[in-house]
mmCIF file of C-alpha atoms and ligand atoms in Angstrom:
data_model
loop_
_atom_site.group_PDB
_atom_site.id
_atom_site.type_symbol
_atom_site.label_atom_id
_atom_site.label_comp_id
_atom_site.label_asym_id
_atom_site.label_seq_id
_atom_site.Cartn_x
_atom_site.Cartn_y
_atom_site.Cartn_z
ATOM 1 C CA UNK A 1210 15.907 5.527 -9.946
ATOM 2 C CA UNK A 1211 13.694 7.853 -11.991
ATOM 3 C CA UNK A 1212 16.223 8.919 -14.965
ATOM 4 C CA UNK A 1213 14.022 9.990 -17.942
ATOM 5 C CA UNK A 1214 10.688 10.071 -16.463
ATOM 6 C CA UNK A 1215 8.727 12.985 -15.795
ATOM 7 C CA UNK A 1216 6.468 13.621 -12.662
ATOM 8 C CA UNK A 1217 3.745 16.016 -11.579
ATOM 9 C CA UNK A 1218 3.496 16.416 -7.950
ATOM 10 C CA UNK A 1219 0.425 17.896 -6.459
ATOM 11 C CA UNK A 1220 0.611 20.718 -3.648
ATOM 12 C CA UNK A 1221 4.516 20.031 -4.468
ATOM 13 C CA UNK A 1222 5.125 23.476 -2.729
ATOM 14 C CA UNK A 1223 6.068 22.704 0.723
ATOM 15 C CA UNK A 1224 5.675 19.824 3.230
ATOM 16 C CA UNK A 1225 5.393 16.026 2.033
ATOM 17 C CA UNK A 1226 4.614 17.660 -1.642
ATOM 18 C CA UNK A 1227 8.044 19.090 -1.726
ATOM 19 C CA UNK A 1228 10.290 16.850 0.146
ATOM 20 C CA UNK A 1229 8.926 14.289 -2.833
ATOM 21 C CA UNK A 1230 9.797 17.008 -5.474
ATOM 22 C CA UNK A 1231 13.391 16.727 -4.372
ATOM 23 C CA UNK A 1232 13.275 13.395 -3.752
ATOM 24 C CA UNK A 1233 12.276 12.825 -7.312
ATOM 25 C CA UNK A 1234 14.702 15.821 -9.113
ATOM 26 C CA UNK A 1235 17.558 13.794 -6.929
ATOM 27 C CA UNK A 1236 16.751 10.690 -8.537
ATOM 28 C CA UNK A 1237 16.896 12.443 -12.135
ATOM 29 C CA UNK A 1238 13.541 12.873 -12.689
ATOM 30 C CA UNK A 1239 11.758 16.204 -14.744
ATOM 31 C CA UNK A 1240 9.574 17.264 -12.205
ATOM 32 C CA UNK A 1241 6.211 19.520 -12.627
ATOM 33 C CA UNK A 1242 4.748 21.228 -9.050
ATOM 34 C CA UNK A 1243 0.971 21.768 -9.375
ATOM 35 C CA UNK A 1244 0.429 24.352 -7.050
ATOM 36 C CA UNK A 1245 -2.564 26.668 -6.036
ATOM 37 C CA UNK A 1246 -0.972 29.808 -6.540
ATOM 38 C CA UNK A 1247 1.703 31.267 -9.092
ATOM 39 C CA UNK A 1248 3.316 32.976 -5.886
ATOM 40 C CA UNK A 1249 4.053 29.854 -3.835
ATOM 41 C CA UNK A 1250 4.998 27.590 -6.867
ATOM 42 C CA UNK A 1251 7.486 30.267 -7.498
ATOM 43 C CA UNK A 1252 8.939 30.154 -4.260
ATOM 44 C CA UNK A 1253 9.484 26.434 -4.178
ATOM 45 C CA UNK A 1254 11.099 26.920 -7.571
ATOM 46 C CA UNK A 1255 13.746 29.589 -6.184
ATOM 47 C CA UNK A 1256 14.566 27.046 -3.578
ATOM 48 C CA UNK A 1257 15.471 24.238 -6.365
ATOM 49 C CA UNK A 1258 17.298 26.511 -8.922
ATOM 50 C CA UNK A 1259 19.899 23.879 -9.099
ATOM 51 C CA UNK A 1260 17.566 21.443 -11.288
ATOM 52 C CA UNK A 1261 17.675 24.216 -13.902
ATOM 53 C CA UNK A 1262 14.948 23.353 -16.315
ATOM 54 C CA UNK A 1263 14.010 19.892 -14.921
ATOM 55 C CA UNK A 1264 11.776 21.528 -12.804
ATOM 56 C CA UNK A 1265 8.842 23.656 -13.652
ATOM 57 C CA UNK A 1266 5.408 24.546 -12.276
ATOM 58 C CA UNK A 1267 1.793 25.334 -13.071
ATOM 59 C CA UNK A 1268 -1.253 26.343 -11.446
ATOM 60 C CA UNK A 1269 -4.626 24.806 -13.145
ATOM 61 C CA UNK A 1270 -7.547 24.460 -10.932
ATOM 62 C CA UNK A 1271 -7.140 20.805 -9.756
ATOM 63 C CA UNK A 1272 -11.042 20.560 -9.541
ATOM 64 C CA UNK A 1273 -11.630 21.577 -13.478
ATOM 65 C CA UNK A 1274 -11.086 18.700 -15.942
ATOM 66 C CA UNK A 1275 -10.831 21.302 -18.954
ATOM 67 C CA UNK A 1276 -8.167 23.321 -16.946
ATOM 68 C CA UNK A 1277 -6.320 20.182 -15.524
ATOM 69 C CA UNK A 1278 -5.891 18.566 -19.417
ATOM 70 C CA UNK A 1279 -4.410 21.305 -20.907
ATOM 71 C CA UNK A 1280 -2.000 22.007 -18.306
ATOM 72 C CA UNK A 1281 -1.390 18.237 -18.248
ATOM 73 C CA UNK A 1282 -1.114 18.316 -22.158
ATOM 74 C CA UNK A 1283 1.005 20.985 -22.203
ATOM 75 C CA UNK A 1284 3.760 19.382 -19.962
ATOM 76 C CA UNK A 1285 3.570 16.324 -22.254
ATOM 77 C CA UNK A 1286 4.146 18.351 -24.944
ATOM 78 C CA UNK A 1287 7.116 20.099 -23.273
ATOM 79 C CA UNK A 1288 8.772 16.675 -21.661
ATOM 80 C CA UNK A 1289 7.544 13.977 -24.126
ATOM 81 C CA UNK A 1290 5.630 12.402 -21.790
ATOM 82 C CA UNK A 1291 4.181 12.025 -18.059
ATOM 83 C CA UNK A 1292 5.058 9.097 -16.358
ATOM 84 C CA UNK A 1293 4.213 9.597 -12.767
ATOM 85 C CA UNK A 1294 1.362 11.753 -11.310
ATOM 86 C CA UNK A 1295 1.477 12.215 -7.352
ATOM 87 C CA UNK A 1296 -1.947 13.496 -5.904
ATOM 88 C CA UNK A 1297 -0.264 14.833 -2.926
ATOM 89 C CA UNK A 1298 -2.352 18.021 -2.481
ATOM 90 C CA UNK A 1299 -4.869 17.934 0.331
ATOM 91 C CA UNK A 1300 -6.282 20.156 3.665
ATOM 92 C CA UNK A 1301 -7.350 18.793 6.780
ATOM 93 C CA UNK A 1302 -9.982 19.523 9.143
ATOM 94 C CA UNK A 1303 -10.690 19.192 13.092
ATOM 95 C CA UNK A 1304 -13.957 20.397 12.927
ATOM 96 C CA UNK A 1305 -17.098 19.191 15.195
ATOM 97 C CA UNK A 1306 -19.626 17.411 13.518
ATOM 98 C CA UNK A 1307 -22.178 19.896 15.311
ATOM 99 C CA UNK A 1308 -20.180 22.920 13.564
ATOM 100 C CA UNK A 1309 -19.226 21.612 10.392
ATOM 101 C CA UNK A 1310 -20.894 23.604 7.535
ATOM 102 C CA UNK A 1311 -21.849 22.139 4.109
ATOM 103 C CA UNK A 1312 -19.099 24.645 2.619
ATOM 104 C CA UNK A 1313 -16.311 23.478 4.337
ATOM 105 C CA UNK A 1314 -17.462 19.703 3.653
ATOM 106 C CA UNK A 1315 -17.560 20.453 -0.023
ATOM 107 C CA UNK A 1316 -14.306 21.918 0.078
ATOM 108 C CA UNK A 1317 -12.566 19.080 1.683
ATOM 109 C CA UNK A 1318 -14.115 16.740 -0.831
ATOM 110 C CA UNK A 1319 -12.911 18.971 -3.577
ATOM 111 C CA UNK A 1320 -9.620 19.332 -2.581
ATOM 112 C CA UNK A 1321 -8.990 15.581 -1.313
ATOM 113 C CA UNK A 1322 -10.825 13.869 -3.473
ATOM 114 C CA UNK A 1323 -12.500 15.685 -6.273
ATOM 115 C CA UNK A 1324 -8.865 16.804 -7.414
ATOM 116 C CA UNK A 1325 -7.670 13.195 -7.217
ATOM 117 C CA UNK A 1326 -10.221 12.057 -9.723
ATOM 118 C CA UNK A 1327 -9.751 14.959 -12.115
ATOM 119 C CA UNK A 1328 -5.859 14.643 -12.277
ATOM 120 C CA UNK A 1329 -6.207 10.920 -12.443
ATOM 121 C CA UNK A 1330 -8.419 11.000 -15.392
ATOM 122 C CA UNK A 1331 -6.549 13.647 -17.263
ATOM 123 C CA UNK A 1332 -3.309 11.742 -16.695
ATOM 124 C CA UNK A 1333 -4.795 8.251 -17.294
ATOM 125 C CA UNK A 1334 -5.560 9.644 -20.921
ATOM 126 C CA UNK A 1335 -2.080 10.467 -21.460
ATOM 127 C CA UNK A 1336 -0.443 7.373 -19.631
ATOM 128 C CA UNK A 1337 -2.835 5.182 -21.732
ATOM 129 C CA UNK A 1338 -1.475 6.816 -24.985
ATOM 130 C CA UNK A 1339 2.358 6.307 -23.654
ATOM 131 C CA UNK A 1340 1.615 2.321 -22.817
ATOM 132 C CA UNK A 1341 3.080 3.081 -19.023
ATOM 133 C CA UNK A 1342 2.677 5.358 -15.987
ATOM 134 C CA UNK A 1343 2.503 4.997 -12.165
ATOM 135 C CA UNK A 1344 -0.159 7.005 -10.133
ATOM 136 C CA UNK A 1345 0.602 7.780 -6.300
ATOM 137 C CA UNK A 1346 -2.151 9.157 -4.028
ATOM 138 C CA UNK A 1347 -1.515 10.251 -0.792
ATOM 139 C CA UNK A 1348 -4.351 8.698 2.053
ATOM 140 C CA UNK A 1349 -3.428 8.726 5.551
ATOM 141 C CA UNK A 1350 -3.093 6.531 8.355
ATOM 142 C CA UNK A 1351 -6.517 8.205 9.047
ATOM 143 C CA UNK A 1352 -7.935 6.160 6.444
ATOM 144 C CA UNK A 1353 -7.603 2.670 8.502
ATOM 145 C CA UNK A 1354 -9.070 4.164 11.889
ATOM 146 C CA UNK A 1355 -11.035 7.523 11.298
ATOM 147 C CA UNK A 1356 -10.229 10.371 13.666
ATOM 148 C CA UNK A 1357 -12.201 12.087 16.741
ATOM 149 C CA UNK A 1358 -13.211 14.808 14.997
ATOM 150 C CA UNK A 1359 -12.826 16.720 11.530
ATOM 151 C CA UNK A 1360 -15.059 13.675 10.044
ATOM 152 C CA UNK A 1361 -14.465 14.920 6.648
ATOM 153 C CA UNK A 1362 -10.910 14.542 6.545
ATOM 154 C CA UNK A 1363 -10.893 10.534 7.194
ATOM 155 C CA UNK A 1364 -14.000 10.474 4.787
ATOM 156 C CA UNK A 1365 -11.779 11.559 1.527
ATOM 157 C CA UNK A 1366 -9.058 9.567 2.740
ATOM 158 C CA UNK A 1367 -11.400 6.235 2.912
ATOM 159 C CA UNK A 1368 -12.417 7.439 -0.656
ATOM 160 C CA UNK A 1369 -8.744 7.769 -2.104
ATOM 161 C CA UNK A 1370 -8.163 4.435 -0.920
ATOM 162 C CA UNK A 1371 -11.626 3.103 -2.654
ATOM 163 C CA UNK A 1372 -10.179 5.140 -5.943
ATOM 164 C CA UNK A 1373 -6.739 3.766 -5.598
ATOM 165 C CA UNK A 1374 -7.744 0.181 -5.150
ATOM 166 C CA UNK A 1375 -10.710 0.047 -7.854
ATOM 167 C CA UNK A 1376 -8.407 2.106 -10.417
ATOM 168 C CA UNK A 1377 -5.618 -0.121 -9.774
ATOM 169 C CA UNK A 1378 -8.045 -3.005 -11.179
ATOM 170 C CA UNK A 1379 -9.486 -0.877 -13.923
ATOM 171 C CA UNK A 1380 -6.062 0.806 -15.134
ATOM 172 C CA UNK A 1381 -3.686 -2.365 -14.864
ATOM 173 C CA UNK A 1382 -4.492 -3.803 -18.277
ATOM 174 C CA UNK A 1383 -3.601 -0.519 -19.671
ATOM 175 C CA UNK A 1384 0.298 -1.023 -17.876
ATOM 176 C CA UNK A 1385 -0.866 1.999 -15.441
ATOM 177 C CA UNK A 1386 0.100 0.952 -12.012
ATOM 178 C CA UNK A 1387 -1.959 2.964 -8.924
ATOM 179 C CA UNK A 1388 -0.882 2.706 -5.563
ATOM 180 C CA UNK A 1389 -1.324 4.718 -2.577
ATOM 181 C CA UNK A 1390 0.776 6.144 0.505
ATOM 182 C CA UNK A 1391 -0.720 6.792 4.025
ATOM 183 C CA UNK A 1392 1.452 9.018 6.009
ATOM 184 C CA UNK A 1393 1.130 8.661 9.758
ATOM 185 C CA UNK A 1394 1.852 11.656 11.643
ATOM 186 C CA UNK A 1395 4.740 13.828 9.595
ATOM 187 C CA UNK A 1396 6.676 17.042 10.420
ATOM 188 C CA UNK A 1397 4.818 19.568 7.744
ATOM 189 C CA UNK A 1398 2.673 22.927 8.217
ATOM 190 C CA UNK A 1399 -0.360 20.578 8.583
ATOM 191 C CA UNK A 1400 0.994 19.274 12.254
ATOM 192 C CA UNK A 1401 2.234 22.160 13.185
ATOM 193 C CA UNK A 1402 -1.635 23.563 13.976
ATOM 194 C CA UNK A 1403 -2.232 20.578 16.081
ATOM 195 C CA UNK A 1404 -2.076 21.443 19.910
ATOM 196 C CA UNK A 1405 1.546 20.261 20.734
ATOM 197 C CA UNK A 1406 -0.525 17.819 23.973
ATOM 198 C CA UNK A 1407 -2.225 16.030 21.104
ATOM 199 C CA UNK A 1408 1.034 15.637 18.982
ATOM 200 C CA UNK A 1409 3.190 14.346 21.984
ATOM 201 C CA UNK A 1410 0.515 11.878 22.785
ATOM 202 C CA UNK A 1411 0.159 10.521 19.107
ATOM 203 C CA UNK A 1412 3.899 10.085 18.906
ATOM 204 C CA UNK A 1413 4.035 8.434 22.542
ATOM 205 C CA UNK A 1414 2.154 5.587 21.087
ATOM 206 C CA UNK A 1415 3.979 5.081 18.009
ATOM 207 C CA UNK A 1416 5.925 1.957 18.358
ATOM 208 C CA UNK A 1417 9.196 3.318 16.278
ATOM 209 C CA UNK A 1418 8.859 6.257 18.644
ATOM 210 C CA UNK A 1419 9.007 9.138 16.364
ATOM 211 C CA UNK A 1420 7.088 11.703 14.206
ATOM 212 C CA UNK A 1421 7.441 10.731 10.566
ATOM 213 C CA UNK A 1422 9.430 13.461 8.280
ATOM 214 C CA UNK A 1423 8.489 14.465 4.892
ATOM 215 C CA UNK A 1424 11.488 12.263 3.398
ATOM 216 C CA UNK A 1425 10.133 9.259 4.927
ATOM 217 C CA UNK A 1426 7.071 9.527 2.794
ATOM 218 C CA UNK A 1427 9.143 10.800 0.028
ATOM 219 C CA UNK A 1428 11.332 7.739 -0.054
ATOM 220 C CA UNK A 1429 8.082 5.388 -0.266
ATOM 221 C CA UNK A 1430 6.885 7.551 -3.294
ATOM 222 C CA UNK A 1431 10.319 7.201 -4.625
ATOM 223 C CA UNK A 1432 9.645 3.298 -4.613
ATOM 224 C CA UNK A 1433 6.358 3.368 -5.792
ATOM 225 C CA UNK A 1434 7.285 5.517 -8.967
ATOM 226 C CA UNK A 1435 10.345 3.587 -9.949
ATOM 227 C CA UNK A 1436 10.499 0.303 -11.891
ATOM 228 C CA UNK A 1437 11.443 -0.812 -8.961
ATOM 229 C CA UNK A 1438 7.561 -1.430 -7.852
ATOM 230 C CA UNK A 1439 6.620 -2.605 -11.837
ATOM 231 C CA UNK A 1440 4.612 -5.451 -10.120
ATOM 232 C CA UNK A 1441 2.585 -3.391 -7.229
ATOM 233 C CA UNK A 1442 -0.458 -2.240 -7.784
ATOM 234 C CA UNK A 1443 -3.221 -1.285 -5.508
ATOM 235 C CA UNK A 1444 -1.445 -1.118 -2.713
ATOM 236 C CA UNK A 1445 -1.913 1.418 0.243
ATOM 237 C CA UNK A 1446 1.568 1.858 2.026
ATOM 238 C CA UNK A 1447 1.514 2.509 5.587
ATOM 239 C CA UNK A 1448 4.414 4.903 6.303
ATOM 240 C CA UNK A 1449 3.703 5.521 10.148
ATOM 241 C CA UNK A 1450 5.835 3.694 12.403
ATOM 242 C CA UNK A 1451 2.988 1.330 13.037
ATOM 243 C CA UNK A 1452 0.940 3.802 14.720
ATOM 244 C CA UNK A 1453 -2.459 2.816 15.878
ATOM 245 C CA UNK A 1454 -4.834 5.897 15.739
HETATM 246 P P1 LIG B 967 0.940 20.562 3.720
HETATM 247 O O1 LIG B 967 -0.437 21.482 4.421
HETATM 248 O O2 LIG B 967 2.164 21.297 4.333
HETATM 249 O O3 LIG B 967 0.833 20.863 2.247
HETATM 250 C C1 LIG B 967 -0.021 20.683 1.573
HETATM 251 C C2 LIG B 967 0.016 21.032 -0.093
HETATM 252 O O4 LIG B 967 -1.153 21.070 -0.538
HETATM 253 C C3 LIG B 967 0.090 22.770 0.022
HETATM 254 O O5 LIG B 967 1.737 22.743 -1.092
HETATM 255 C C4 LIG B 967 -1.091 23.406 -0.169
HETATM 256 O O6 LIG B 967 -0.413 24.314 -1.178
HETATM 257 C C5 LIG B 967 -1.331 22.121 -1.557
HETATM 258 N N1 LIG B 967 -2.846 22.471 -1.684
HETATM 259 C C6 LIG B 967 -3.739 22.900 -0.830
HETATM 260 N N2 LIG B 967 -5.206 22.937 -1.471
HETATM 261 C C7 LIG B 967 -4.494 22.802 -2.565
HETATM 262 C C8 LIG B 967 -5.323 23.396 -4.031
HETATM 263 N N3 LIG B 967 -6.287 23.511 -4.328
HETATM 264 N N4 LIG B 967 -4.341 22.999 -5.090
HETATM 265 C C9 LIG B 967 -3.062 22.856 -5.202
HETATM 266 N N5 LIG B 967 -2.587 22.766 -4.149
HETATM 267 C C10 LIG B 967 -3.287 22.924 -2.806
HETATM 268 O O7 LIG B 967 0.375 19.081 4.080
HETATM 269 P P2 LIG B 967 1.403 18.027 4.194
HETATM 270 O O8 LIG B 967 1.153 17.669 5.308
HETATM 271 O O9 LIG B 967 2.368 18.393 3.209
HETATM 272 O O10 LIG B 967 0.220 17.473 3.435
HETATM 273 C C11 LIG B 967 0.435 16.799 1.853
HETATM 274 C C12 LIG B 967 -0.551 15.228 2.042
HETATM 275 O O11 LIG B 967 -0.081 14.617 3.040
HETATM 276 C C13 LIG B 967 -1.899 15.487 2.218
HETATM 277 O O12 LIG B 967 -2.699 15.074 1.278
HETATM 278 C C14 LIG B 967 -2.394 15.238 3.420
HETATM 279 O O13 LIG B 967 -3.663 15.105 3.487
HETATM 280 C C15 LIG B 967 -1.245 14.269 3.624
HETATM 281 N N6 LIG B 967 -0.892 13.486 4.699
HETATM 282 C C16 LIG B 967 -0.436 14.219 5.905
HETATM 283 C C17 LIG B 967 -0.262 13.754 6.832
HETATM 284 C C18 LIG B 967 0.747 14.782 8.119
HETATM 285 O O14 LIG B 967 0.615 14.369 9.392
HETATM 286 N N7 LIG B 967 1.043 16.008 7.849
HETATM 287 C C19 LIG B 967 -0.586 12.262 7.591
HETATM 288 C C20 LIG B 967 -1.336 11.794 6.708
HETATM 289 C C21 LIG B 967 -1.662 12.276 5.346
#
């Protein structure tokens, strides 16, 4: 489904991002993992050695426009195009409003929102010149419902939906589609840190009766990245077993 396409996946070293990287490789894409540290990028690449030169890694500071632009232009030079960007990198929080420091609030805004803006701006310039592209943002089911602690996290995901819908409208004329996936609770390190009672309670309320797997989210990203969704833009696609909170 992605033959002859090149995709960049931020935070592709583990969890949902790594599942997306694998899914895209299985479907013929060249894939670039944009990670935060060379060490974790190398570890991910070592698990993908069967794909040889079709997969590589970069570590720009995702909040630094010059850094990101340079890294993306290098990728375009190497592979000839950048057809898909998945803005997946993210961190979560469960800090109470009473304890939130401004530093912690700024950090979550930086990674979950500012980096999405910076990477999207850099790739949109390249995609406009190419005449096509697909951008996929990683939102969350909490962008519909909020959550009872860690208010910075849903705040960033509501904002990601806002970027998605607005940029879908702004970039449609350049044949760049902008969509988002909104995972429910998904089995990754991010969720492993939550108390078991909490995940059990959440799963008990999911009509499809189970937690999401990273591959569930990767499948949705494959659809949104491929030409199968060529008339789909501005969608926030829930992949949550119909979770309601
Ligand atoms: P994870 O913690 O397993 O992986 C997050 C990835 O982001 C890691 O590869 C990490 O290195 C990377 N990352 C963090 N900060 C970075 C930075 N500054 N620069 C580059 N990379 C950075 O989490 P996950 O569960 O795989 O989450 C992936 C995305 O899915 C996130 O945006 C998250 O908000 C979203 N999400 C996850 C769930 C869930 O239940 N797991 C639910 C809804 C949404």
